[in-house]
PDB file of C-alpha atoms in Angstrom:
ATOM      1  CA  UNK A 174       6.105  24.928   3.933  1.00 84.00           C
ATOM      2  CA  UNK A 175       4.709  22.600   6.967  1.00 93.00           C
ATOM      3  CA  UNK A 176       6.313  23.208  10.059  1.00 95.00           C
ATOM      4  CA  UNK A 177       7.416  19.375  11.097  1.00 97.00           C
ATOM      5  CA  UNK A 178       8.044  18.880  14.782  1.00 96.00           C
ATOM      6  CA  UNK A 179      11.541  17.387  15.578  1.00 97.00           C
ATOM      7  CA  UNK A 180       9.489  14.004  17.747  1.00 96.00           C
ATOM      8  CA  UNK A 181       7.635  13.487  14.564  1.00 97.00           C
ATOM      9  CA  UNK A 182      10.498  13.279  12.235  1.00 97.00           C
ATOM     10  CA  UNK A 183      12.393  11.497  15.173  1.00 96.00           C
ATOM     11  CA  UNK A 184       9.975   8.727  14.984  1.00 97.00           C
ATOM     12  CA  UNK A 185       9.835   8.323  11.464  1.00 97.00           C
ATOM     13  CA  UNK A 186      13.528   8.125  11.201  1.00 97.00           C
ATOM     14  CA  UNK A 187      13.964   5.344  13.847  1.00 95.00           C
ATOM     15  CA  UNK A 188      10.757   3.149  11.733  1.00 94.00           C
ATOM     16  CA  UNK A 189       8.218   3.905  15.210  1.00 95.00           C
ATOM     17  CA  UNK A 190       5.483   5.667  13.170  1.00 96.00           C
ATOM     18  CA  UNK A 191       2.696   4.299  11.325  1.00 97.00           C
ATOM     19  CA  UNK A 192       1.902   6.137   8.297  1.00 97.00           C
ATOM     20  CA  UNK A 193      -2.663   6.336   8.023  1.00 95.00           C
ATOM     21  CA  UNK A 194      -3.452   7.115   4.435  1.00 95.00           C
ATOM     22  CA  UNK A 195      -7.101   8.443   3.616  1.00 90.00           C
ATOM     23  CA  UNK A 196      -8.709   9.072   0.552  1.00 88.00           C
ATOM     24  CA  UNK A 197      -6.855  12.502   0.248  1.00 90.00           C
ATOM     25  CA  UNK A 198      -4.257  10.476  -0.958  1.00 94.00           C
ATOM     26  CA  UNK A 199      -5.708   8.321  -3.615  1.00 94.00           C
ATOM     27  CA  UNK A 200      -7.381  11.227  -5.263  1.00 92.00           C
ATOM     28  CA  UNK A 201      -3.994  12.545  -6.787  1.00 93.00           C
ATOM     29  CA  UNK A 202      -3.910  10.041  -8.735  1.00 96.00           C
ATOM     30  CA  UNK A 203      -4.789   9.413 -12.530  1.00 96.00           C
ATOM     31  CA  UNK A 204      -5.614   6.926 -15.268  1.00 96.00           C
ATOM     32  CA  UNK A 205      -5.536   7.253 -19.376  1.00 95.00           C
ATOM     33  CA  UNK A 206      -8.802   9.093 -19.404  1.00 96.00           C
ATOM     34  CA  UNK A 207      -7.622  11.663 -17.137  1.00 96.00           C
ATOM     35  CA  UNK A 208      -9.870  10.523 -14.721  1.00 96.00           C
ATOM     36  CA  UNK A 209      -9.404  10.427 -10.845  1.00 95.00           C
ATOM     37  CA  UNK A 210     -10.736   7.761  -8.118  1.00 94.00           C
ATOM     38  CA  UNK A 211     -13.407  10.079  -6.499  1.00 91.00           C
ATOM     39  CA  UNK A 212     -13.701  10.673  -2.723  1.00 85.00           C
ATOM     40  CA  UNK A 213     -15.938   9.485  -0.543  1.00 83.00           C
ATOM     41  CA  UNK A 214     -18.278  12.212  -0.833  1.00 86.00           C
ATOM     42  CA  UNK A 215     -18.491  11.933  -4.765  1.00 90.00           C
ATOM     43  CA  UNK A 216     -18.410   8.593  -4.787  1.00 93.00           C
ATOM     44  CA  UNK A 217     -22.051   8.484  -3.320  1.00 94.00           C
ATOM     45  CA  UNK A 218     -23.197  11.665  -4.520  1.00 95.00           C
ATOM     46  CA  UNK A 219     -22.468   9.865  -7.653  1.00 96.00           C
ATOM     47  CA  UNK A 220     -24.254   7.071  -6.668  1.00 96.00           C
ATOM     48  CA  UNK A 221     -27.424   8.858  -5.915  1.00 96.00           C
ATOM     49  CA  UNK A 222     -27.612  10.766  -9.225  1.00 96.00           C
ATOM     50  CA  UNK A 223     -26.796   7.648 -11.385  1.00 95.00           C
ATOM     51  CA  UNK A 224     -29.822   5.199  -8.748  1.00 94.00           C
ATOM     52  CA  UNK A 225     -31.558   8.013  -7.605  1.00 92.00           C
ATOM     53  CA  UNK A 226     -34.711   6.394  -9.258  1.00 93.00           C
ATOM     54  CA  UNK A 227     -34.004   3.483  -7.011  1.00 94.00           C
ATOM     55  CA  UNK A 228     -33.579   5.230  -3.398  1.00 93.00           C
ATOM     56  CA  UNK A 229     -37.471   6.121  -2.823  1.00 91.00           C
ATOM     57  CA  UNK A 230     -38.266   8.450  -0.223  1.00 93.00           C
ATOM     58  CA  UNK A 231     -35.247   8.155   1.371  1.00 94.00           C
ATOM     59  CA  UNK A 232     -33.273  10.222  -1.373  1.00 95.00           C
ATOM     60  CA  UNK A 233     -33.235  13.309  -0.130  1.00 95.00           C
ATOM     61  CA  UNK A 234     -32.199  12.105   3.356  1.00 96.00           C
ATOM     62  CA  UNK A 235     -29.087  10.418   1.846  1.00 96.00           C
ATOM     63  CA  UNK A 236     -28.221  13.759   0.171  1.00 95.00           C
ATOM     64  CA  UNK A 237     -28.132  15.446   3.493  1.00 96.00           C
ATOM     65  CA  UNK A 238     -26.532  12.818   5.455  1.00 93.00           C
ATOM     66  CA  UNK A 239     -23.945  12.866   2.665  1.00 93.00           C
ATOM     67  CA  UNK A 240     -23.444  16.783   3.149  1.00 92.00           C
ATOM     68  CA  UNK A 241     -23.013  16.022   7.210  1.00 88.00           C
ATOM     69  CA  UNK A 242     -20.361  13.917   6.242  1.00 83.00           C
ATOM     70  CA  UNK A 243     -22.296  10.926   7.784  1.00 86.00           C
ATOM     71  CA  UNK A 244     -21.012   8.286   5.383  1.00 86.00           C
ATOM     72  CA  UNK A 245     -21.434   5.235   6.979  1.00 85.00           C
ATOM     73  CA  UNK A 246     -25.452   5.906   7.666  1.00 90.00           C
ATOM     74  CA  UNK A 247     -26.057   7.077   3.706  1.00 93.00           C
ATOM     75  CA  UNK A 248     -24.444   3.938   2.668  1.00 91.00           C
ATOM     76  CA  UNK A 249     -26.123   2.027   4.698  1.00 91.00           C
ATOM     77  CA  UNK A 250     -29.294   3.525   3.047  1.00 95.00           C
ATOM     78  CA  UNK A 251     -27.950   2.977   0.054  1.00 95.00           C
ATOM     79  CA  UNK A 252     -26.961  -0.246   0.624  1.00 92.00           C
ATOM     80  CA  UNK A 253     -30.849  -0.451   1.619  1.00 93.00           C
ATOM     81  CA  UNK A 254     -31.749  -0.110  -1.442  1.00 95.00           C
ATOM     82  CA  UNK A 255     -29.581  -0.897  -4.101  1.00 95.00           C
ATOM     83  CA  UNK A 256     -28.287  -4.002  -2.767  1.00 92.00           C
ATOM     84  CA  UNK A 257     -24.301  -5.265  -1.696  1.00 88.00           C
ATOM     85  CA  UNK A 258     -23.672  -6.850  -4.762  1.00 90.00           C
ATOM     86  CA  UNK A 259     -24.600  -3.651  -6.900  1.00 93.00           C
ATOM     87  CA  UNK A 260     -22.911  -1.677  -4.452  1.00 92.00           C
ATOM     88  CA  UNK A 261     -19.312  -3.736  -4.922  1.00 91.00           C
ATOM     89  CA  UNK A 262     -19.970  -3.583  -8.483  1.00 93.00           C
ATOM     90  CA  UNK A 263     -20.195   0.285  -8.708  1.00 95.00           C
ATOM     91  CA  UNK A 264     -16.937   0.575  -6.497  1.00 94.00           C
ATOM     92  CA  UNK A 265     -15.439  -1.668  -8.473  1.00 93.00           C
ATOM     93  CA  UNK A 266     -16.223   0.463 -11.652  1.00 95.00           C
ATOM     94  CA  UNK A 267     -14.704   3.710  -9.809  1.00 95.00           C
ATOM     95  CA  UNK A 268     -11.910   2.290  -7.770  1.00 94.00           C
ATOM     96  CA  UNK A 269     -10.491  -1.008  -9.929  1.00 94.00           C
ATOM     97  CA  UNK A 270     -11.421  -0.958 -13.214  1.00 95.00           C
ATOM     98  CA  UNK A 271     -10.414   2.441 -14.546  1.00 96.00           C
ATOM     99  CA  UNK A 272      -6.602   1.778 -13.745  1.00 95.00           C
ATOM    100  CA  UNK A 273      -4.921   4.237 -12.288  1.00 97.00           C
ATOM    101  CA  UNK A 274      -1.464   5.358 -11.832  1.00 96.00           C
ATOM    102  CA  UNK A 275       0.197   6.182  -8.783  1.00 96.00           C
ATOM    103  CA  UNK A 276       1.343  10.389  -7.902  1.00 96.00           C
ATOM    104  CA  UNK A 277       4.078  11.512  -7.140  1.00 97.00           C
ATOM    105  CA  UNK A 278       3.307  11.627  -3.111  1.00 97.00           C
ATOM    106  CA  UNK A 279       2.906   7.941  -3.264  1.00 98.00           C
ATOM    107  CA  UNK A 280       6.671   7.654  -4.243  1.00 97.00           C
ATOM    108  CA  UNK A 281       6.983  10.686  -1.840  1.00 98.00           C
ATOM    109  CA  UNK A 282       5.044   8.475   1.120  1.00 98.00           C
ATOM    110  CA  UNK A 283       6.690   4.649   0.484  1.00 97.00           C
ATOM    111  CA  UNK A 284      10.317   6.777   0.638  1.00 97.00           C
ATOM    112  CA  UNK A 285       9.722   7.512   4.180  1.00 97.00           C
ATOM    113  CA  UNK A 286      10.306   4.020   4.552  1.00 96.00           C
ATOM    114  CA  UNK A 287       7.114   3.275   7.385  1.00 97.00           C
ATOM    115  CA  UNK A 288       7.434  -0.305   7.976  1.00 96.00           C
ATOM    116  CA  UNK A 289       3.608  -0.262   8.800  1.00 97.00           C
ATOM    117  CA  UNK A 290       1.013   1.711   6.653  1.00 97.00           C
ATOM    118  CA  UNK A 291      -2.776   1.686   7.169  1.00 96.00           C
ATOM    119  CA  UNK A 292      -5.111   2.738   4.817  1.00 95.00           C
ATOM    120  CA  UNK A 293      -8.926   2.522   4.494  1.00 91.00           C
ATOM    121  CA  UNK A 294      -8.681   3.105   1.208  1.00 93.00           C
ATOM    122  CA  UNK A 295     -10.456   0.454  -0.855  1.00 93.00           C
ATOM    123  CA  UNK A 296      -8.574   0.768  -4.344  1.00 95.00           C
ATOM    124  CA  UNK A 297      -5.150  -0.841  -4.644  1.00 95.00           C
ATOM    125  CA  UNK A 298      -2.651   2.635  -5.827  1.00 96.00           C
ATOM    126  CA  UNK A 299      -0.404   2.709  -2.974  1.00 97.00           C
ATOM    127  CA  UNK A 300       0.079  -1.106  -2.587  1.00 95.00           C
ATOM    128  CA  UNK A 301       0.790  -1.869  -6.281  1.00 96.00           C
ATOM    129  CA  UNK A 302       3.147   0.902  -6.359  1.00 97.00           C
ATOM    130  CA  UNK A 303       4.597  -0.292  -3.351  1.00 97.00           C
ATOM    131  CA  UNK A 304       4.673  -3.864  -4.299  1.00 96.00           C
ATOM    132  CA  UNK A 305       6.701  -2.678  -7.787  1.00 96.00           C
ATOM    133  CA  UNK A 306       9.232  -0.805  -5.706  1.00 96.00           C
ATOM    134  CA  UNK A 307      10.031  -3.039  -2.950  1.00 95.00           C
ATOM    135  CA  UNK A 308       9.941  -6.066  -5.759  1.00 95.00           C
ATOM    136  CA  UNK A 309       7.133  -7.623  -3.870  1.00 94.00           C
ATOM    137  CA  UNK A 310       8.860  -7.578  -0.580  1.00 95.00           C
ATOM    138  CA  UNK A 311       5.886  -5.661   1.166  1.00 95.00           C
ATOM    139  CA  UNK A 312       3.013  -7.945   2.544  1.00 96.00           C
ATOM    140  CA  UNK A 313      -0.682  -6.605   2.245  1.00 96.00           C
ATOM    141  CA  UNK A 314      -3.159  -7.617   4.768  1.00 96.00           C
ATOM    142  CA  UNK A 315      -7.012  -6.940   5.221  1.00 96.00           C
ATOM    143  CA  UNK A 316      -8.788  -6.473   8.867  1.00 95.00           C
ATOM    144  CA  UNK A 317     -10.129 -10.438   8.195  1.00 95.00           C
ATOM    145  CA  UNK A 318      -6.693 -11.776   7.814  1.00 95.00           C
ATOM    146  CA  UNK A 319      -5.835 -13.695  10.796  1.00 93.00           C
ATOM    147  CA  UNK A 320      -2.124 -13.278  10.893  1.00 94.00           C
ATOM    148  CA  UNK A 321      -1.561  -9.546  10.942  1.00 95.00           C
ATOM    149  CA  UNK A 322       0.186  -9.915  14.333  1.00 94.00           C
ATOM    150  CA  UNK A 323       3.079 -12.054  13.029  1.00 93.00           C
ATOM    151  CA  UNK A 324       4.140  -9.314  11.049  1.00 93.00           C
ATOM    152  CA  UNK A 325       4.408  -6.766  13.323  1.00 91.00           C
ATOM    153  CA  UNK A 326       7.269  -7.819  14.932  1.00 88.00           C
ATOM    154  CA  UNK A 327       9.217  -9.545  11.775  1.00 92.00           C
ATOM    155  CA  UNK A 328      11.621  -7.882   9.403  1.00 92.00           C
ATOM    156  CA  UNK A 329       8.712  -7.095   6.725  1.00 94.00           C
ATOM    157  CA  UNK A 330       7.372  -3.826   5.878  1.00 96.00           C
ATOM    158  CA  UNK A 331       3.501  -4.130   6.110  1.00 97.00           C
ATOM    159  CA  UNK A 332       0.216  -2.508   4.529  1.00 97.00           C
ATOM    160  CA  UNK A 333      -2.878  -3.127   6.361  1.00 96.00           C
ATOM    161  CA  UNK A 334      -6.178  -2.593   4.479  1.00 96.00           C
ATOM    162  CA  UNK A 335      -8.386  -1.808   7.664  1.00 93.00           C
ATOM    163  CA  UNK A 336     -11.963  -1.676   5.218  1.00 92.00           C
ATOM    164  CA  UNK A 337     -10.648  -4.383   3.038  1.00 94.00           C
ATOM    165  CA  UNK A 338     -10.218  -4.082  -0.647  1.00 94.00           C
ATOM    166  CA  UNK A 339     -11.919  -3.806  -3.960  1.00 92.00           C
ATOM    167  CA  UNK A 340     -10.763  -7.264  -5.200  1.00 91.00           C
ATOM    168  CA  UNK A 341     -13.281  -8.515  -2.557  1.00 90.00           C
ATOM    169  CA  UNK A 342     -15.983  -6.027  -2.293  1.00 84.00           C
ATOM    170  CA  UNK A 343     -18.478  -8.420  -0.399  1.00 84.00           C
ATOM    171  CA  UNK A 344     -16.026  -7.934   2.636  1.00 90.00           C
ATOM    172  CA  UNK A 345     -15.460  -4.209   2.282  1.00 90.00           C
ATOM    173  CA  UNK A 346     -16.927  -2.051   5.660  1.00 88.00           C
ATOM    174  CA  UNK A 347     -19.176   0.407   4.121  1.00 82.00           C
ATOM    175  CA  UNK A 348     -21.971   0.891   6.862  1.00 84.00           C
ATOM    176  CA  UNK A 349     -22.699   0.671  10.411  1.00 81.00           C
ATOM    177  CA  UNK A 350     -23.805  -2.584  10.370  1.00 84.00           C
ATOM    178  CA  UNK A 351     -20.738  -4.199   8.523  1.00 86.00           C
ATOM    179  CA  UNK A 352     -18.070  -1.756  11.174  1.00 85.00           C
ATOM    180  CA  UNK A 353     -20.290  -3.803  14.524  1.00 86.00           C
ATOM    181  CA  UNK A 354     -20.164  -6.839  12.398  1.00 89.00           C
ATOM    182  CA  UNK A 355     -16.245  -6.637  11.602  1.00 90.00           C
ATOM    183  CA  UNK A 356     -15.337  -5.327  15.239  1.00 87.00           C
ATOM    184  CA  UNK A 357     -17.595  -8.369  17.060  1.00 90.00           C
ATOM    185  CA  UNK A 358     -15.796 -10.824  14.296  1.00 94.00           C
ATOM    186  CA  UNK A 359     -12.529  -9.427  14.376  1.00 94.00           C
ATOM    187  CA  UNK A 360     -11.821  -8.447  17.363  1.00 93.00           C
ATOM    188  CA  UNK A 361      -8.070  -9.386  17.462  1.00 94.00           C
ATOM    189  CA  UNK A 362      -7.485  -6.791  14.466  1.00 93.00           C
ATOM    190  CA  UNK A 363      -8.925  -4.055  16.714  1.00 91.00           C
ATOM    191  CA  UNK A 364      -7.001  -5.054  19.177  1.00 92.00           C
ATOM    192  CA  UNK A 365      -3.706  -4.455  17.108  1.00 94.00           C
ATOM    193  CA  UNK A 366      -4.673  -1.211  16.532  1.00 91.00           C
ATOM    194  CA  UNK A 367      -5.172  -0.313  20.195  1.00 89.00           C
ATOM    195  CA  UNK A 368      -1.156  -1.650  20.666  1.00 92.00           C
ATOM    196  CA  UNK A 369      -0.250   0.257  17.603  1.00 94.00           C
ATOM    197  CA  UNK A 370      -1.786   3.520  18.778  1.00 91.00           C
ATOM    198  CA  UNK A 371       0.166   3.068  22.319  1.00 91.00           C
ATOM    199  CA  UNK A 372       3.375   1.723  20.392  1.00 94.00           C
ATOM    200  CA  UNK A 373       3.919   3.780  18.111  1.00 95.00           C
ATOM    201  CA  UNK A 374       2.725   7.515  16.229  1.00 96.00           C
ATOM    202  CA  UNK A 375       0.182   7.739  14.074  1.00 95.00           C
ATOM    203  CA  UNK A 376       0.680  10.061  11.100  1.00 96.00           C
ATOM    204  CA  UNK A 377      -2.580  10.704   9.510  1.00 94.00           C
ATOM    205  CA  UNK A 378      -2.476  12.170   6.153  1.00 95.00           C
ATOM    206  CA  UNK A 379      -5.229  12.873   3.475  1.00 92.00           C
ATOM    207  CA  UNK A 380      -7.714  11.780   5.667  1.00 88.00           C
ATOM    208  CA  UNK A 381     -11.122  12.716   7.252  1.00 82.00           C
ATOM    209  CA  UNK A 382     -11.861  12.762  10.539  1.00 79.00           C
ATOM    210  CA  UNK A 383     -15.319  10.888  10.046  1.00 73.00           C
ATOM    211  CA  UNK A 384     -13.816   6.779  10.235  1.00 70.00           C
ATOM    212  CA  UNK A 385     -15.197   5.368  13.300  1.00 69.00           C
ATOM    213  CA  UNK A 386     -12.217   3.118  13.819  1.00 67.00           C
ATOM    214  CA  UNK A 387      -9.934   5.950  13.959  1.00 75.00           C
ATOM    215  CA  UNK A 388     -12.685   7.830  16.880  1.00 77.00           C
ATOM    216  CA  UNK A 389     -13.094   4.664  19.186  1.00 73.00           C
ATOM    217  CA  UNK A 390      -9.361   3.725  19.049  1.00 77.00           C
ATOM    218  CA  UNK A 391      -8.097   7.702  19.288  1.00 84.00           C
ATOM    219  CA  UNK A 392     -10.572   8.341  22.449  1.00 81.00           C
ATOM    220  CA  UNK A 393      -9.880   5.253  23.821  1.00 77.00           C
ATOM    221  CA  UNK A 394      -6.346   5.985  23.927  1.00 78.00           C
ATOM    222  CA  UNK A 395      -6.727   9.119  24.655  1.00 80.00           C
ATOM    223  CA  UNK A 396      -8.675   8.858  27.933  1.00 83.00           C
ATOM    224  CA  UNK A 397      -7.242   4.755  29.252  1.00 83.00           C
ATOM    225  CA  UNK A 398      -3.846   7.055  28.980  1.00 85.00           C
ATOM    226  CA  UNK A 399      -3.932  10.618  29.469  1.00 85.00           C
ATOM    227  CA  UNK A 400      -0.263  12.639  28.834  1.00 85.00           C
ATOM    228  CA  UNK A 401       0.784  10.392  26.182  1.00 89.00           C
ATOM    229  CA  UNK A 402       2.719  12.672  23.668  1.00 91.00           C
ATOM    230  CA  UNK A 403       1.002  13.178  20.589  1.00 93.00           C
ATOM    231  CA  UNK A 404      -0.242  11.585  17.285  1.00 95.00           C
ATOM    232  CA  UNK A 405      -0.271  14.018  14.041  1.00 96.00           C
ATOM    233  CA  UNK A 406      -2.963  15.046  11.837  1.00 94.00           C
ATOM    234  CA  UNK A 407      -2.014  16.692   8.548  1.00 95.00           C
ATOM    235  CA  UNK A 408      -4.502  18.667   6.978  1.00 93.00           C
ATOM    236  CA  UNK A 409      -5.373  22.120   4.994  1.00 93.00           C
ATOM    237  CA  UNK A 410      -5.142  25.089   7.245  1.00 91.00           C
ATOM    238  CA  UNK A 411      -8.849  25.667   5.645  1.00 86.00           C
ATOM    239  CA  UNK A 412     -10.322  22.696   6.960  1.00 85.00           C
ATOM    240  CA  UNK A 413     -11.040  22.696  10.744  1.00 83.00           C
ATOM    241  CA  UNK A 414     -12.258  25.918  12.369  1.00 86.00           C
ATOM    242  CA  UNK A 415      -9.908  26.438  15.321  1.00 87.00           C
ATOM    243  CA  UNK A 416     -12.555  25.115  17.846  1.00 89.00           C
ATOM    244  CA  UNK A 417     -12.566  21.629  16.237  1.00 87.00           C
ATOM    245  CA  UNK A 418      -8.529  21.775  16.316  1.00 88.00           C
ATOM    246  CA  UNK A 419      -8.880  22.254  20.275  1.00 89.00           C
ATOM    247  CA  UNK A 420     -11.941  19.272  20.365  1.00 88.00           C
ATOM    248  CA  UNK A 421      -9.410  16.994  18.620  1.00 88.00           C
ATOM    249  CA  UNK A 422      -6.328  17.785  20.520  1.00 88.00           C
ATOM    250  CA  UNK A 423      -8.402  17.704  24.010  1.00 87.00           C
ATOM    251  CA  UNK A 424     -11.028  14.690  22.973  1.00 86.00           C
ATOM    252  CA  UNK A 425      -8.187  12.510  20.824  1.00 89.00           C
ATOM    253  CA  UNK A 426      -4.889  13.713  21.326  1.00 90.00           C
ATOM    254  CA  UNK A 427      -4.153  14.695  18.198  1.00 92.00           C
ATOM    255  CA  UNK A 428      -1.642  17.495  17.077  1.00 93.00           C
ATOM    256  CA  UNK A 429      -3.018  19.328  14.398  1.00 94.00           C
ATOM    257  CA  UNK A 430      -0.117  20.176  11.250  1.00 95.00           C
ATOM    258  CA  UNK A 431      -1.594  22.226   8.386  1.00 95.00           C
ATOM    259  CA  UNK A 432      -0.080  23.677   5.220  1.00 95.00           C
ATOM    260  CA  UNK A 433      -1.322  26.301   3.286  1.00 93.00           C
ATOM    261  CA  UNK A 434      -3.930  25.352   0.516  1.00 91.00           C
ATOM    262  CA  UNK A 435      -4.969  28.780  -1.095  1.00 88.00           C
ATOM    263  CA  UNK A 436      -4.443  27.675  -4.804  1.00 87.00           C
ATOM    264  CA  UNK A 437      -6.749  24.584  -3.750  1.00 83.00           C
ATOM    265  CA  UNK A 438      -4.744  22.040  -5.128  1.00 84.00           C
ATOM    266  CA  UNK A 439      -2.686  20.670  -2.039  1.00 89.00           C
ATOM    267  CA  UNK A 440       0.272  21.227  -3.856  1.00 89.00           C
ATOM    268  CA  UNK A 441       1.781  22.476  -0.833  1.00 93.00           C
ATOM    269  CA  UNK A 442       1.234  19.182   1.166  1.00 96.00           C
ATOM    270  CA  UNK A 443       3.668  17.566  -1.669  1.00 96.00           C
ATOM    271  CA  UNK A 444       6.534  19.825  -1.634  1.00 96.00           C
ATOM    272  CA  UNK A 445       6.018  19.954   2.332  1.00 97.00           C
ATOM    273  CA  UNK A 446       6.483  15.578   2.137  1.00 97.00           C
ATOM    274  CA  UNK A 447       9.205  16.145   0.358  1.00 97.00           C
ATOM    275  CA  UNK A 448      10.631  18.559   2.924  1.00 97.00           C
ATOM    276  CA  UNK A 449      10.026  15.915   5.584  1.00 98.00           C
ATOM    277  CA  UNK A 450      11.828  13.166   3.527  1.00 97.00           C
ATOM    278  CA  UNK A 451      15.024  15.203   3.482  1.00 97.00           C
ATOM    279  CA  UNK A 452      14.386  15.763   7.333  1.00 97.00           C
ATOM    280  CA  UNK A 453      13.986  11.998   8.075  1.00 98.00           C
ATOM    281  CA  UNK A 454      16.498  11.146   5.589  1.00 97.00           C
ATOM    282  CA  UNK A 455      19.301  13.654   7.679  1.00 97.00           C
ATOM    283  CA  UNK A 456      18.101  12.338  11.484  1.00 96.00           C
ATOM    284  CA  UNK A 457      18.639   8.777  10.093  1.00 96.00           C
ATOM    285  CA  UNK A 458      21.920   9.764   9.148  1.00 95.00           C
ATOM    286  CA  UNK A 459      22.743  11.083  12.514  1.00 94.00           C
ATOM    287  CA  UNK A 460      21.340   8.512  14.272  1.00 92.00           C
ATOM    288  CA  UNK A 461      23.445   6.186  12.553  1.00 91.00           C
ATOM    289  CA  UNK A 462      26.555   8.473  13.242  1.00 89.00           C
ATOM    290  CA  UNK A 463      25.848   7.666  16.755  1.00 86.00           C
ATOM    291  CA  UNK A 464      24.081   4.768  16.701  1.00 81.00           C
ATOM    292  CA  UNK A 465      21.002   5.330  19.063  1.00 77.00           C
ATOM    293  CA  UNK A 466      18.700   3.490  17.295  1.00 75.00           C
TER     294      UNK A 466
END
């Protein structure tokens, strides 16, 4: 079971958290085939066995920058090379077109009740299942929308797609170039997420701690405001050694919550969401009995 600290399930409960879904997420899911969107990893691992031909000298660079985890420079290479519009069209082919069904922890997420969720994820799982349930209630936004703000403080529940989406992959952010690009041209939507991360606390989950959005705005915060309680990182006790743990508590004050993944299958991060629901679900409950929202 995860170990959730009372603040965290305090803040949930009264609607001040913002729930940051990575790629971890999306994987769970499924379509006909039995086929799963890939990560971020696979996808361009993928990429480079199915255009290797087309990547030159730089191949074997990608591969390694790919194994550092350095996504945004072995897209860009690829991007080099292959083009944008081939690009869009293979994440379209791995992320739209093969239709997949929402999991379980998406139901297990959107009953949490965040009113705000970010997500880089490209593909459109948690939205559409969120859309179905709240009977198209929720509003969807992208970075390049220029009304994000007048949602934030209105009565609707929000999901902000901070790379974009598939449905317009010419606008996605998938290298260095297109993150300066998108934070000189929309500035205001960075700005949101610097109020958010003061406002509010961030609950990352199924995510890598690679995005450069998440660095700038974490160590920003972190340093403009030192002593500010915490924002929570949920991840595989497997995953950081305990140095990096310390680096990201110190550098981005961020509270490390890990569950145990031994079977490799992160069936333990379900059942512990589903623990937290119950949790939430019982605060709200006092909370109302008092009323100290």
């Amino acid at each position: 079971m995860i170990n959730w600290p009372v603040e965290l399930i305090q803040d949930i409960a009264k609607r001040k958290c913002v729930l940051y879904l990575g790629s971890g997420v999306s994987a769970n899911s499924i379509n006909d085939t039995g086929k799963h969107p890939a990560t971020w990893a696979k996808f361009l691992t993928d990429i480079v066995s199915s255009k290797g031909h087309l990547l030159g000298t730089d191949k074997d660079l990608i591969i390694s920058l790919i194994a550092r985890e350095d996504y945004l420079t072995s897209c860009e290479l690829i991007v080099d090379h292959i083009g944008e519009r081939v690009f869009g069209e293979l994440a379209a082919d791995e992320y739209r077109r093969p239709g997949y069904r929402h999991h379980e922890i998406h139901e297990v997420i959107f009953s949490l009740d965040s009113k705000i969720v970010i997500t880089p994820n490209i593909d459109k799982i948690y939205e559409q299942y969120a859309s179905m349930e709240s009977h198209g209630t929720i509003v969807p936004k992208t970075f390049y929308d220029d009304d994000v703000a007048k949602y934030l403080r209105s009565q609707d529940f929000l999901i902000i797609k901070a790379h974009g989406t598939v449905d317009s992959a010419e606008r996605i952010i998938f290298t260095h170039q297109q993150y300066a690009r998108a934070r000189y041209q929309f500035e205001t939507f960075y700005r949101i997420l610097d109020a958010l991360m003061l406002t509010h606390t961030f609950i990352f989950i199924g995510c890598g701690i690679a995005d450069p959005d998440i660095q700038l705005v974490l160590e920003n915060y972190n340093f403009s405001f030192p002593k500010c309680r915490p924002h929570f990182f949920i991840t595989s006790e497997d995953n950081f050694a305990n140095q990096i743990s310390n680096s990201l508590r110190n550098n981005r004050n961020l509270e490390i919550i890990t569950y145990n993944n031994a079977t490799g299958d992160h069936a333990l991060l379900l059942s512990g969401l589903k623990d937290l629901k119950d949790k939430v679900e019982n605060e709200r409950a006092v909370i109302a009995s008092i009323t100290s929202w």
